[in-house]
Short mmCIF file of C-alpha atoms in Angstrom, two decimals:
data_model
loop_
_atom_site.label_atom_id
_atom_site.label_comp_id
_atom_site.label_asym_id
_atom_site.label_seq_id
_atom_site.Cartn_x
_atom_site.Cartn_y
_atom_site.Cartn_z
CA UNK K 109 19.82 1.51 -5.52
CA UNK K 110 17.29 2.42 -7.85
CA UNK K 111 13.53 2.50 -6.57
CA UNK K 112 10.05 1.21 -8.48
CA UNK K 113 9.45 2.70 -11.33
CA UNK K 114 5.87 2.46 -12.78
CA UNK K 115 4.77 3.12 -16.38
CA UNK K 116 2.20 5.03 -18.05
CA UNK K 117 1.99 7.40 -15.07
CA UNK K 118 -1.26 8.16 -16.44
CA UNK K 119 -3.91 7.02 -18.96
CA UNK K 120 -7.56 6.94 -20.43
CA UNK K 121 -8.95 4.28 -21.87
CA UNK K 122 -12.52 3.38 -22.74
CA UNK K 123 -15.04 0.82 -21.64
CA UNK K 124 -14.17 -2.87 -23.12
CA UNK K 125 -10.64 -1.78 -24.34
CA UNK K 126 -7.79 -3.87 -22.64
CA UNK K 127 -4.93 -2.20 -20.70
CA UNK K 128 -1.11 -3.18 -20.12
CA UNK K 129 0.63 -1.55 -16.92
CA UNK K 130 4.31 -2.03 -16.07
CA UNK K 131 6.52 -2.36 -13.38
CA UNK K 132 10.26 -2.44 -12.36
CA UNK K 133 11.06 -3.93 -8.92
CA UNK K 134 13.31 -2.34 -6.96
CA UNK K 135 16.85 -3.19 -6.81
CA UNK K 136 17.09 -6.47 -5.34
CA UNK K 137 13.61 -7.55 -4.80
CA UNK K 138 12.16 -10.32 -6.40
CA UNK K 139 8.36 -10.44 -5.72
CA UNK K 140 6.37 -7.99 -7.17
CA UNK K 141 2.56 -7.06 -6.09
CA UNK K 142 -0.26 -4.75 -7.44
CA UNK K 143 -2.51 -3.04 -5.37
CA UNK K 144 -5.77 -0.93 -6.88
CA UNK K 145 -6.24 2.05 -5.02
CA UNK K 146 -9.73 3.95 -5.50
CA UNK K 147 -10.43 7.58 -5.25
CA UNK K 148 -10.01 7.85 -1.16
CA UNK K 149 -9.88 4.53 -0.75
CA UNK K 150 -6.47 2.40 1.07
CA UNK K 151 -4.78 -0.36 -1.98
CA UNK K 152 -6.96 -3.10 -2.25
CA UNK K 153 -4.57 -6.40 -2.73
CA UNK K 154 -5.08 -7.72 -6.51
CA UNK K 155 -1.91 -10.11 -6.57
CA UNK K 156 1.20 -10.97 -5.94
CA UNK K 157 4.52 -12.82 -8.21
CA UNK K 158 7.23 -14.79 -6.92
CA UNK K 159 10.22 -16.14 -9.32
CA UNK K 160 7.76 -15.59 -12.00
CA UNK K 161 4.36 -17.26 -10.79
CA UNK K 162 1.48 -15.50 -8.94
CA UNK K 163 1.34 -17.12 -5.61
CA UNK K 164 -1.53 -15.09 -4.14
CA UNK K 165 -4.43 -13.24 -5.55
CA UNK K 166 -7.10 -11.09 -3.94
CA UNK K 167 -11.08 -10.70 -4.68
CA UNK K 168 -10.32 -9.48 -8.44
CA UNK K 169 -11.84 -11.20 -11.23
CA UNK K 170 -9.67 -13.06 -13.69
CA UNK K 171 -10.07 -10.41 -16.09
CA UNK K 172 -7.30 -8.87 -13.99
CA UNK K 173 -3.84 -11.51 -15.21
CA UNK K 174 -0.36 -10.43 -14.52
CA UNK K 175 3.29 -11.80 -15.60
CA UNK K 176 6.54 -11.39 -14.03
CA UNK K 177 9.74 -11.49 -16.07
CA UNK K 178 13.21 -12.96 -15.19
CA UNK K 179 14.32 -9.86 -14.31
CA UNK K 180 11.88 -9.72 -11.83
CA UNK K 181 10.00 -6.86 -14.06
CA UNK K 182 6.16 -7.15 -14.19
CA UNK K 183 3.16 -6.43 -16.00
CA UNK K 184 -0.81 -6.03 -14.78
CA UNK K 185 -3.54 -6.35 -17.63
CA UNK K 186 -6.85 -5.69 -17.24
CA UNK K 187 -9.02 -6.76 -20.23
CA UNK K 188 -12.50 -5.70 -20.71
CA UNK K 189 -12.48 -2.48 -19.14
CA UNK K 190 -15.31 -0.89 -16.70
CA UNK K 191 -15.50 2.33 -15.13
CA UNK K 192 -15.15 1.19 -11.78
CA UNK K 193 -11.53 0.08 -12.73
CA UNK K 194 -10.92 3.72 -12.78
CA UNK K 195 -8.20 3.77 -10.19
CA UNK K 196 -4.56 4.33 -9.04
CA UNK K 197 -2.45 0.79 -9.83
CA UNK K 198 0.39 0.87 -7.22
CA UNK K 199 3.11 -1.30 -7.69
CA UNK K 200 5.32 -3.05 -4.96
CA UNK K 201 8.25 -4.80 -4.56
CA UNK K 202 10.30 -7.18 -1.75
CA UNK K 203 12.60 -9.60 -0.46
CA UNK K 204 10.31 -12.80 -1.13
CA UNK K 205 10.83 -16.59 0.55
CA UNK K 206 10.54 -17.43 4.07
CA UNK K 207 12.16 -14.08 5.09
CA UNK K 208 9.57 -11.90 3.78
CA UNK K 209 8.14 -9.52 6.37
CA UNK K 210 5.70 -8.18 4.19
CA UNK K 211 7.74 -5.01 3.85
CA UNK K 212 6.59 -3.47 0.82
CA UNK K 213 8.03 -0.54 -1.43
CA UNK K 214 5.74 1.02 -3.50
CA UNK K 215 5.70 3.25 -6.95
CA UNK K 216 4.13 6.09 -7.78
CA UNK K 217 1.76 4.49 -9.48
CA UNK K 218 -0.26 4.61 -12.79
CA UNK K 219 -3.88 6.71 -12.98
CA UNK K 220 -5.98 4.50 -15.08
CA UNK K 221 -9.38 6.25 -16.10
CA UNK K 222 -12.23 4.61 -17.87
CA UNK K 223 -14.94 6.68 -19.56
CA UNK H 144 -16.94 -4.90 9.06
CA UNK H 145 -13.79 -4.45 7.69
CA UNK H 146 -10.56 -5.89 9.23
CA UNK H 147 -8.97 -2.50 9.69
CA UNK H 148 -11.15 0.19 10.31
CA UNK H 149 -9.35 3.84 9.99
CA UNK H 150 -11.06 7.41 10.87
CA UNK H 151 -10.51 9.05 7.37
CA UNK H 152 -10.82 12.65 8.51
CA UNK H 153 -9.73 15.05 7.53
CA UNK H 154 -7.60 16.22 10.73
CA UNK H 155 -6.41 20.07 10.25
CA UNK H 156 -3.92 21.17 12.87
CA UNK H 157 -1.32 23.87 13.50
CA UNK H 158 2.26 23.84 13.02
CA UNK H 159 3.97 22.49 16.26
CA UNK H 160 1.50 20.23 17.53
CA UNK H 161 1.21 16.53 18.11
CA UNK H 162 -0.77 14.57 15.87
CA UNK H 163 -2.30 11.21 17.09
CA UNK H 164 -3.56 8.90 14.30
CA UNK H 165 -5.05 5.65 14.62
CA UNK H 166 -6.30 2.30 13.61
CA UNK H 167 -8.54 -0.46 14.87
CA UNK H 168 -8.23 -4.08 12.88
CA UNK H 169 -10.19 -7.36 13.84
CA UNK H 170 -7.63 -10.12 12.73
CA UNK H 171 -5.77 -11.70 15.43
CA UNK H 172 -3.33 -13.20 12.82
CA UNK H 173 -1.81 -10.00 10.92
CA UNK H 174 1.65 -9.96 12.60
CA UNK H 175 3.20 -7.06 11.26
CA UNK H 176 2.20 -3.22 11.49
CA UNK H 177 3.40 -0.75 8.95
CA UNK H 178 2.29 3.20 8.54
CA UNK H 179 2.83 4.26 5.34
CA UNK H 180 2.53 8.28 4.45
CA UNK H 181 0.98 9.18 0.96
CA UNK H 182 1.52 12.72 -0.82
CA UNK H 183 -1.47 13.42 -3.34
CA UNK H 184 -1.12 11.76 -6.57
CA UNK H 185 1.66 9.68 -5.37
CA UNK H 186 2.87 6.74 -4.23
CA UNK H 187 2.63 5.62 -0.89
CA UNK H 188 6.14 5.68 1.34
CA UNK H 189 7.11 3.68 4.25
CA UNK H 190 7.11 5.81 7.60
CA UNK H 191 7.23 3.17 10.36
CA UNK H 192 7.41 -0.90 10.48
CA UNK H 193 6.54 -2.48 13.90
CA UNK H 194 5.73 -6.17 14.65
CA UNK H 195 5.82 -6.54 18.53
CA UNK H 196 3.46 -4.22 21.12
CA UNK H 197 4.46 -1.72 22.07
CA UNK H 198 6.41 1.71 21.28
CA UNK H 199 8.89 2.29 18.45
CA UNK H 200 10.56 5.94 17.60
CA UNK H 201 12.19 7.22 14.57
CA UNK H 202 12.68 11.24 14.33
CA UNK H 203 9.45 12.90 15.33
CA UNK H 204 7.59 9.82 14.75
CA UNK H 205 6.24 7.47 17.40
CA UNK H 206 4.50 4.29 16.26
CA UNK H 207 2.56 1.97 18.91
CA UNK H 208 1.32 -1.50 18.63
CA UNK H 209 -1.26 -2.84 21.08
CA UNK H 210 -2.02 -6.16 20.36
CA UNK H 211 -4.43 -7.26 23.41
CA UNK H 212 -6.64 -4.38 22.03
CA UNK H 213 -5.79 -4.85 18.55
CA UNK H 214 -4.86 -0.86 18.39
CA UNK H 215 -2.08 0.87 16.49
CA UNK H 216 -0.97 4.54 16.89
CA UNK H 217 1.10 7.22 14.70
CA UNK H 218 1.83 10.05 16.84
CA UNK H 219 3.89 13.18 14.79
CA UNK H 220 5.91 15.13 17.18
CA UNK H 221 6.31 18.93 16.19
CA UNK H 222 4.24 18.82 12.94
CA UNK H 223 5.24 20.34 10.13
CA UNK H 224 3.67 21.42 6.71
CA UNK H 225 5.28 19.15 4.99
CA UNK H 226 3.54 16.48 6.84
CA UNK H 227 0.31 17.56 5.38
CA UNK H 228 -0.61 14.16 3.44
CA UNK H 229 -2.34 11.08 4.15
CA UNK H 230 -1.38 8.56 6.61
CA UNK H 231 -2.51 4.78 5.60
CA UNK H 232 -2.11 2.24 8.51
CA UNK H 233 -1.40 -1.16 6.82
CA UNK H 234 -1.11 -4.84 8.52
CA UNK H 235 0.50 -7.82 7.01
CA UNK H 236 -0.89 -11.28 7.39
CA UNK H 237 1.40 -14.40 5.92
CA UNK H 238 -1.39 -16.82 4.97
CA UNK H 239 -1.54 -19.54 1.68
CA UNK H 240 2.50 -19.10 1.30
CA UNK H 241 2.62 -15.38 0.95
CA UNK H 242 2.10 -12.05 2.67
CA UNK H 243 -0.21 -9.36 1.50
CA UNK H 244 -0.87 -5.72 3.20
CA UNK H 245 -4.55 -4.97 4.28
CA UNK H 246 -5.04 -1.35 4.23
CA UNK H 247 -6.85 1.42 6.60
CA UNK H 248 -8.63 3.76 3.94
CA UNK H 249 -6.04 6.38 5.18
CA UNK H 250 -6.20 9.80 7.18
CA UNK H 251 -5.75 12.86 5.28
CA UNK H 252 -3.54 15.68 7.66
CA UNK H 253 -3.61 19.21 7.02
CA UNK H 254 -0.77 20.93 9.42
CA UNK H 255 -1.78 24.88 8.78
CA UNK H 256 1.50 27.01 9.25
#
């Protein structure tokens, strides 16, 4: 069983650029969410995919879109950049549907920095 | 005020003792109870999963739920080095078809050999 892998682990980008972050769900798991996690800071929710749609979102501006492929794969962009987006992007995966506990496994994450 | 409030520390103890961590949170509906433990500059790991009050035990690790007060506990039996990391309390609420985590900001442990 193969865990979440996250990808770049790390990167630098510059105010107004756009970033792409990816994500491969765990074995098994079909929804996929992204949490933003500040310096010291618990994951803030940003949103969540389910057989390929988001069907939740937190306080993040639309600036923030995601996709999720058939595989169950995923990708968060962020266009626009600011400086407070500096942050650690955690992806998540789970069982989705009725039975979901809210169980979540997470990556290791990507560390997005934004001079 | 936020709906889980979490004493960030930073708690330094010895090797061998029992660490208590804890977490306060204000909404009635989240229904399940999660601590998750996060090395620096990684991930964050599942340590314990609760949804009823109550006591649950895995290993050296004792998580309690008390719902009446809306209090949850970590306590690490026999600490170790290794645990030195932070400890995020987490609560899931199922709301608008979907379940999302709400997060403590985390309590960073320092176990001193």
């Amino acid at each position: 069983e193969t865990g979440v892998t996250q990808s770049p682990t790390h990167l630098i980008k510059t105010r107004g650029q756009q970033v792409t972050l990816r994500c491969s769900s765990q074995s098994g798991h079909n929804t996929v969410s992204w949490y933003q996690q500040a310096l010291g800071q618990g994951p803030q929710f940003i949103f969540q995919y389910y057989r390929e749609e988001e069907n939740g979102r937190g306080n993040f501006p639309p600036r923030f879109s995601g996709l999720q492929f058939p595989n169950y794969s995923s990708e968060l962009n962020v266009n626009a950049l600011e400086l407070d987006d500096s942050a650690l992007y955690l992806c998540a995966s789970s069982w989705g549907g009725v039975q979901n506990t809210g169980e979540l496994f997470f990556g290791e994450g990507s560390r997005l920095t934004v001079l | 005020q936020k709906e889980v409030e979490q004493d960030p520390g930073p708690l330094s103890v010895p090797e061998g003792a029992i660490v208590s961590l804890n977490c306060t949170y204000s909404n009635s509906a989240f229904q399940y109870f999660m601590w998750y433990r996060q090395y620096s500059r990684k991930g964050p790991e599942l340590l314990m999963y609760t949804y009823s009050s109550g006591n649950k035990e895995d290993g050296r690790f004792t998580a309690q739920v008390d719902k009446s007060s809306k209090y949850i506990s970590l306590f690490i039996r026999d600490s170790q080095p290794s645990d030195s990391a932070t400890y995020l309390c987490a609560m899931s609420v199922f709301s608008g078809g979907y379940n999302k985590l709400i997060f403590g900001a985390g309590t960073r442990l320092a176990v001193h050999p």
